[in-house]
Coordinates of C-alpha atoms in Angstrom, one line a residue:
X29 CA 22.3 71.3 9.3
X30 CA 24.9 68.8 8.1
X31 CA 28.0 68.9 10.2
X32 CA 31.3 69.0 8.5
X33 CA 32.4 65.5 9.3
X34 CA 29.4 64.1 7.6
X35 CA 29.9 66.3 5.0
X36 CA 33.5 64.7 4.5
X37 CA 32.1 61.5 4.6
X38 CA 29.3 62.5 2.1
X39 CA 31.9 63.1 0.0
X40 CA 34.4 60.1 0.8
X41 CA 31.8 58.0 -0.3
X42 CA 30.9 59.9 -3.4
X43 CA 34.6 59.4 -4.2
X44 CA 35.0 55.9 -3.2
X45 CA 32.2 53.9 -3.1
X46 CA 29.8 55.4 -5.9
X47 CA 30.4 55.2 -9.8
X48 CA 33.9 53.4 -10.2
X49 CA 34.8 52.8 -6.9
X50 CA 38.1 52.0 -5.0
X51 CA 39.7 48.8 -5.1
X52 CA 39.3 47.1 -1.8
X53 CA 40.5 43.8 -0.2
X54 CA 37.8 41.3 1.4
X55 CA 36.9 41.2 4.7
X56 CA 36.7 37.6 4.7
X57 CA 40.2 36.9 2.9
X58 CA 42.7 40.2 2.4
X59 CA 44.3 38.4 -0.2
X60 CA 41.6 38.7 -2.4
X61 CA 40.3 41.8 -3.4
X62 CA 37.8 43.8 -5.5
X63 CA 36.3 46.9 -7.0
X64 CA 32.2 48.2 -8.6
X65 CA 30.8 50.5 -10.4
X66 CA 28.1 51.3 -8.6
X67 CA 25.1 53.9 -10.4
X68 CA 25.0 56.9 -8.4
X69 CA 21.2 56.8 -7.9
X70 CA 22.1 54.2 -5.1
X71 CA 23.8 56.6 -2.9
X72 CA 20.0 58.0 -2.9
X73 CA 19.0 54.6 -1.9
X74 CA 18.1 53.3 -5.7
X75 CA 17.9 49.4 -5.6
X76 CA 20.1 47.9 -8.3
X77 CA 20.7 44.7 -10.1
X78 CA 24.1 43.4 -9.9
X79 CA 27.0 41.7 -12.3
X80 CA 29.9 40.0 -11.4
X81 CA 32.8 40.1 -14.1
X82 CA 35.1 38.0 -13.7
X83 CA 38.7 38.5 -15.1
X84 CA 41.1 36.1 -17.2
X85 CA 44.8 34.7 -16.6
X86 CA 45.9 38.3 -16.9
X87 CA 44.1 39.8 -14.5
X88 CA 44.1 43.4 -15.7
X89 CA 40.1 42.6 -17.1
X90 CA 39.5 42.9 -13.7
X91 CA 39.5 47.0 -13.8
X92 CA 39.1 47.0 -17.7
X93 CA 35.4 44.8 -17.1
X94 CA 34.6 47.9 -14.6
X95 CA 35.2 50.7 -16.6
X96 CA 33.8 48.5 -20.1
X97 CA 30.6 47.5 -18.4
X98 CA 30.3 51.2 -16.3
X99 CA 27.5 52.5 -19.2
X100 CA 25.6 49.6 -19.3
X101 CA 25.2 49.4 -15.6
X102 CA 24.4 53.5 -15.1
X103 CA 21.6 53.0 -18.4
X104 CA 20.4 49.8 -16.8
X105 CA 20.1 50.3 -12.9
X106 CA 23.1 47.1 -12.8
X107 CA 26.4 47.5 -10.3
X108 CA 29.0 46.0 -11.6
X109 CA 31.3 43.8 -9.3
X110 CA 35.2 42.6 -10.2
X111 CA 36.9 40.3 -7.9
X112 CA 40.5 40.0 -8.0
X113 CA 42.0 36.3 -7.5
X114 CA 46.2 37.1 -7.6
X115 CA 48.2 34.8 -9.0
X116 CA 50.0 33.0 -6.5
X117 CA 48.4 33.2 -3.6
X118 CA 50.1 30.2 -2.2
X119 CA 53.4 31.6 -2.8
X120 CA 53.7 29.0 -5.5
X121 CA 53.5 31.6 -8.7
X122 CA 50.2 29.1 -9.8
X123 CA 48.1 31.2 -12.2
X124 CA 45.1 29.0 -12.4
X125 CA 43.5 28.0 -9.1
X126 CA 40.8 30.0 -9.3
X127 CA 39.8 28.8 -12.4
X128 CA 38.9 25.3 -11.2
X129 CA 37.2 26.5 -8.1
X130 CA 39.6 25.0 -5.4
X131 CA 43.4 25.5 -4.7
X132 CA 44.7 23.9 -1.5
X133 CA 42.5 25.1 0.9
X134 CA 41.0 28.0 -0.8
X135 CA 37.4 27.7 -2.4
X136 CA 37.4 30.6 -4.6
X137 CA 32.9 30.1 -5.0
X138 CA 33.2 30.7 -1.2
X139 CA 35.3 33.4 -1.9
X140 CA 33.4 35.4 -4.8
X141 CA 29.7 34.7 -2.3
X142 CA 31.5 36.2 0.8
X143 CA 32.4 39.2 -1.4
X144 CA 28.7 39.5 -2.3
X145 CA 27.8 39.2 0.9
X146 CA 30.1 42.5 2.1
X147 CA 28.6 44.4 -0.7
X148 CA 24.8 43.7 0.0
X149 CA 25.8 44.5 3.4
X150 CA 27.6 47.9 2.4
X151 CA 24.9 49.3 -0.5
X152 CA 21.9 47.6 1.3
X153 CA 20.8 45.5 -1.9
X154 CA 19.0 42.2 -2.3
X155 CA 21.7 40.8 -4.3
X156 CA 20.3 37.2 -3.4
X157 CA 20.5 36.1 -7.0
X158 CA 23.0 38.0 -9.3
X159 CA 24.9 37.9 -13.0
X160 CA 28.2 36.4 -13.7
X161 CA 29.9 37.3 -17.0
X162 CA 33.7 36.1 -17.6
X163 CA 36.2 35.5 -20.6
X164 CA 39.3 32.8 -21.0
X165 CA 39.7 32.2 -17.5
X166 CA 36.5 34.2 -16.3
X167 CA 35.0 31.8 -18.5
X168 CA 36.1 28.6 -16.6
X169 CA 35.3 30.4 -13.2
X170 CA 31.7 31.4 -15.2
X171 CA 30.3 27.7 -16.1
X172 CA 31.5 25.6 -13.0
X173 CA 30.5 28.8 -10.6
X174 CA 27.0 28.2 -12.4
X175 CA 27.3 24.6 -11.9
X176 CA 27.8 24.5 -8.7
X177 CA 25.9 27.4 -7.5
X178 CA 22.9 27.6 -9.9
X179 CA 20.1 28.9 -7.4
X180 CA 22.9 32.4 -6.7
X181 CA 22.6 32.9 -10.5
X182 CA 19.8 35.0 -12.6
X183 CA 22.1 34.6 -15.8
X184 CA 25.3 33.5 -16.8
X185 CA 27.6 34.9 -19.9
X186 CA 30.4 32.6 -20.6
X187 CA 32.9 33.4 -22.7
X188 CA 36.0 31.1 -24.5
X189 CA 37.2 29.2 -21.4
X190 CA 39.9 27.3 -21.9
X191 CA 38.9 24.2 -20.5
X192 CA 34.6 23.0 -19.5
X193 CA 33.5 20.8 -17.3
X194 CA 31.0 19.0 -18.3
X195 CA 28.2 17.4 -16.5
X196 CA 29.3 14.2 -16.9
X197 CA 27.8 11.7 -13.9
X198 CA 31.0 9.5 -15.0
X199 CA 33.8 11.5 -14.4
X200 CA 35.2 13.5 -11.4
X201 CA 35.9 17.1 -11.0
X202 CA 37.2 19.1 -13.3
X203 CA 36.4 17.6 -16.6
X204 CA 32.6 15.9 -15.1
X205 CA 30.9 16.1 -11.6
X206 CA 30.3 12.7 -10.5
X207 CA 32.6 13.6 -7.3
X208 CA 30.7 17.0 -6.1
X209 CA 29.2 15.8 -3.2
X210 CA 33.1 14.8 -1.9
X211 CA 34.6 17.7 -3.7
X212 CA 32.6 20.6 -2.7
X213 CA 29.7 19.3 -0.6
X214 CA 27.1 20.4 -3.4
X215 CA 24.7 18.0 -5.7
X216 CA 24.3 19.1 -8.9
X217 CA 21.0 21.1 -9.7
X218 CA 19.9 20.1 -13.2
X219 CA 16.9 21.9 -12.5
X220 CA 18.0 24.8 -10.8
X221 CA 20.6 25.5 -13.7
X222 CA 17.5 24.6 -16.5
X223 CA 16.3 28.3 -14.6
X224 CA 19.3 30.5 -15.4
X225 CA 19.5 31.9 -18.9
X226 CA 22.9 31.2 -20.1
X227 CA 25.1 32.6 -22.7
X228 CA 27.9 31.3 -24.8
X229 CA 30.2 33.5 -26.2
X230 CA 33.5 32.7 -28.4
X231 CA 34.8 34.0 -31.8
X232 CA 35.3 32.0 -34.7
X233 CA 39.1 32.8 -35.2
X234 CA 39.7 31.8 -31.6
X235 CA 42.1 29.2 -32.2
X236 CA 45.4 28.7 -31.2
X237 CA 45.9 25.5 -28.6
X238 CA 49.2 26.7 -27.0
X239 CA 47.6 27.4 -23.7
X240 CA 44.8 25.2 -23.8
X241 CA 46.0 21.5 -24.3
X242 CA 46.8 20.1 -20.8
X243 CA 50.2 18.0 -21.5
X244 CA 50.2 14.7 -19.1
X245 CA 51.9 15.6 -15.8
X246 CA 50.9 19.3 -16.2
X247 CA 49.3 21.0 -12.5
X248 CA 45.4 20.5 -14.0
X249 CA 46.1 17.4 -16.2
X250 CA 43.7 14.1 -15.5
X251 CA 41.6 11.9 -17.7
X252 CA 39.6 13.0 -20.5
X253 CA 41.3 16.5 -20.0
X254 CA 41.6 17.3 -24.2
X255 CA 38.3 15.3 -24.4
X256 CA 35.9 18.0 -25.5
X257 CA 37.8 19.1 -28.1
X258 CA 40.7 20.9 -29.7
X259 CA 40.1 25.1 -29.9
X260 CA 38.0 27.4 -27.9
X261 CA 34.6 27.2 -30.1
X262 CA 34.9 23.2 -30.6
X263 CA 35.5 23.3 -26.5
X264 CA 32.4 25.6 -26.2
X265 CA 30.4 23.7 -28.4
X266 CA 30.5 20.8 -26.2
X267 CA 29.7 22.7 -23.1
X268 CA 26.7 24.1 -25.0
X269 CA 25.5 20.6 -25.6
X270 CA 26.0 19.6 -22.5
X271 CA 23.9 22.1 -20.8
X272 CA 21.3 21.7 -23.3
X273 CA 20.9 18.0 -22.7
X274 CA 19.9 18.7 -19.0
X275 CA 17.7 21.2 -20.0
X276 CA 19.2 24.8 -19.8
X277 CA 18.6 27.3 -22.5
X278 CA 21.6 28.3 -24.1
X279 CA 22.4 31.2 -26.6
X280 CA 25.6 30.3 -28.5
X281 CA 27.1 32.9 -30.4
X282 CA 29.6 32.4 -32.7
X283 CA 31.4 35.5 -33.1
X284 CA 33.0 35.9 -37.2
X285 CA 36.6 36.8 -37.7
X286 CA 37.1 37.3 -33.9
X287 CA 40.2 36.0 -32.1
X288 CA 41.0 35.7 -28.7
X289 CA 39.9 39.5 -27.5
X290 CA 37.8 40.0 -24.6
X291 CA 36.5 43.5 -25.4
X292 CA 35.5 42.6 -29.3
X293 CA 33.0 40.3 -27.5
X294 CA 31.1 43.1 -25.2
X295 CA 28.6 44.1 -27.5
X296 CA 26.9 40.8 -27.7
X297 CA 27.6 40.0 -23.5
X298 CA 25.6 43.3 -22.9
X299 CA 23.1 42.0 -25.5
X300 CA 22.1 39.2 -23.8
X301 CA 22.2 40.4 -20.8
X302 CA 20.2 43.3 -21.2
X303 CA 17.5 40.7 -22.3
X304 CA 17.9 38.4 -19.7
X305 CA 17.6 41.8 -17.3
X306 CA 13.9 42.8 -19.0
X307 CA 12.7 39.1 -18.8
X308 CA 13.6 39.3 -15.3
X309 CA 11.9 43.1 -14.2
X310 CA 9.2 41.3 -16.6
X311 CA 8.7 38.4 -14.3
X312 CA 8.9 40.0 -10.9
X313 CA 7.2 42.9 -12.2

């Protein structure tokens, strides 16, 4: 007979940890936080797939990616998983750190793993190997996370960053990675990152420079920072050759008469990713 404290927690967890859950701060780092949707067949014990969204400058992506990806996750046995970076973390109102991986002493790929790690531990998932979609500044976390983590990835969805990195043997960290071994403690992975399916995302409209162009002197300015071009899609475009020239298999799409909106992009992230999620059952299978 189930006694009345497990039935409160029965239903605590129904509440809190299944479907759109909680938000919750990180074990590892309380300043960070997150929240899931998490399919409610896993509270049977269902194994799941998971996606990591990761949100933009403004940060309020970060509950609008759970609730716009909740659908596709319940139809498609995926929990979805938002971190939240804050800006200013440092106390130094910075809105950008996370989207270049370090700021200070904070490595935000560090950060995003040990969130996947209290999760795996939590639902009881092999979440070894994961999704990351992310737009505008999700974007930049996106293609460098990929980058430098390539073998945590079973597809990556990137969508109108800002600013790419490119891999560039020639220049350091941000705009190549000749430094990553000093930087981050990581060699690139050409051929680990040919393995991940990857998506390029970005509407044709998507084209005003105000917050793009990185003025001389400016917190993330350094050599060859305008290099890859002037809007969005010529930005992306460059990234996409990039990746292709070592190899990885790239879907660019080109959205027509879209602007600068996150959610008029969805359709074609859950497109791809829906493929890239049968090729993998297809695989394993």
């Amino acid at each position: 007979m189930t006694s009345i404290a497990t039935g409160f927690a029965d239903r605590g967890r129904a509440a809190y940890d299944l479907g759109a859950t909680a938000i919750f701060a990180s074990k590892s780092d309380p300043r960070f936080h997150y929240c899931l949707y998490v399919p409610p067949a896993v509270g049977e014990g269902a194994k799941v797939d998971l996606l990591v969204a990761v949100h933009g400058t403004g940060r309020t992506s970060f509950l609008g990616f759970r609730d716009a990806f909740a659908e596709f996750g319940r139809w498609n046995d995926c929990a979805i998983l938002c971190p939240l970076f804050p800006i200013g973390v440092l106390g130094d109102d910075a809105r950008s750190g996370y989207k270049y991986m370090i700021e200070g002493d904070i490595r935000y790929d560090q950060v995003l793993l040990a969130i996947v790690e209290e999760v795996v531990a939590k639902y009881r998932q092999d979440w070894t190997r994961f999704a990351m979609f992310g737009f505008s500044g999700g974007g930049h976390f996106t293609h460098r996370f990929a980058i430098l983590h390539p073998d945590r990835l079973w597809a990556a969805s990137i969508g109108a960053p800002g600013s790419v990195t490119l891999l560039d043997a020639a220049r350091d960290w941000w705009v190549g990675i000749r430094d990553l071994p000093e930087k981050f403690g990581i060699s690139f992975d050409a051929t680990a990152l040919a393995k991940v399916p990857v998506q390029m995302v970005v509407g044709d409209a998507d084209l005003e420079t105000w917050e793009i162009t990185h003025a001389q002197g400016s917190s993330h300015w350094m050599p060859g920072a305008n290099d890859a071009g002037r809007t969005r899609p010529e930005r992306l475009r460059t990234l996409c050759r990039s990746f292709e020239e070592a190899g990885v298999r790239v879907r660019f799409d080109l959205l027509p008469g879209i602007s600068h909106e996150r959610d008029a992009v969805l359709d074609a992230v859950k497109d791809f990713l829906a493929q890239a999620l049968k090729e993998r059952r297809n695989a394993s299978g």
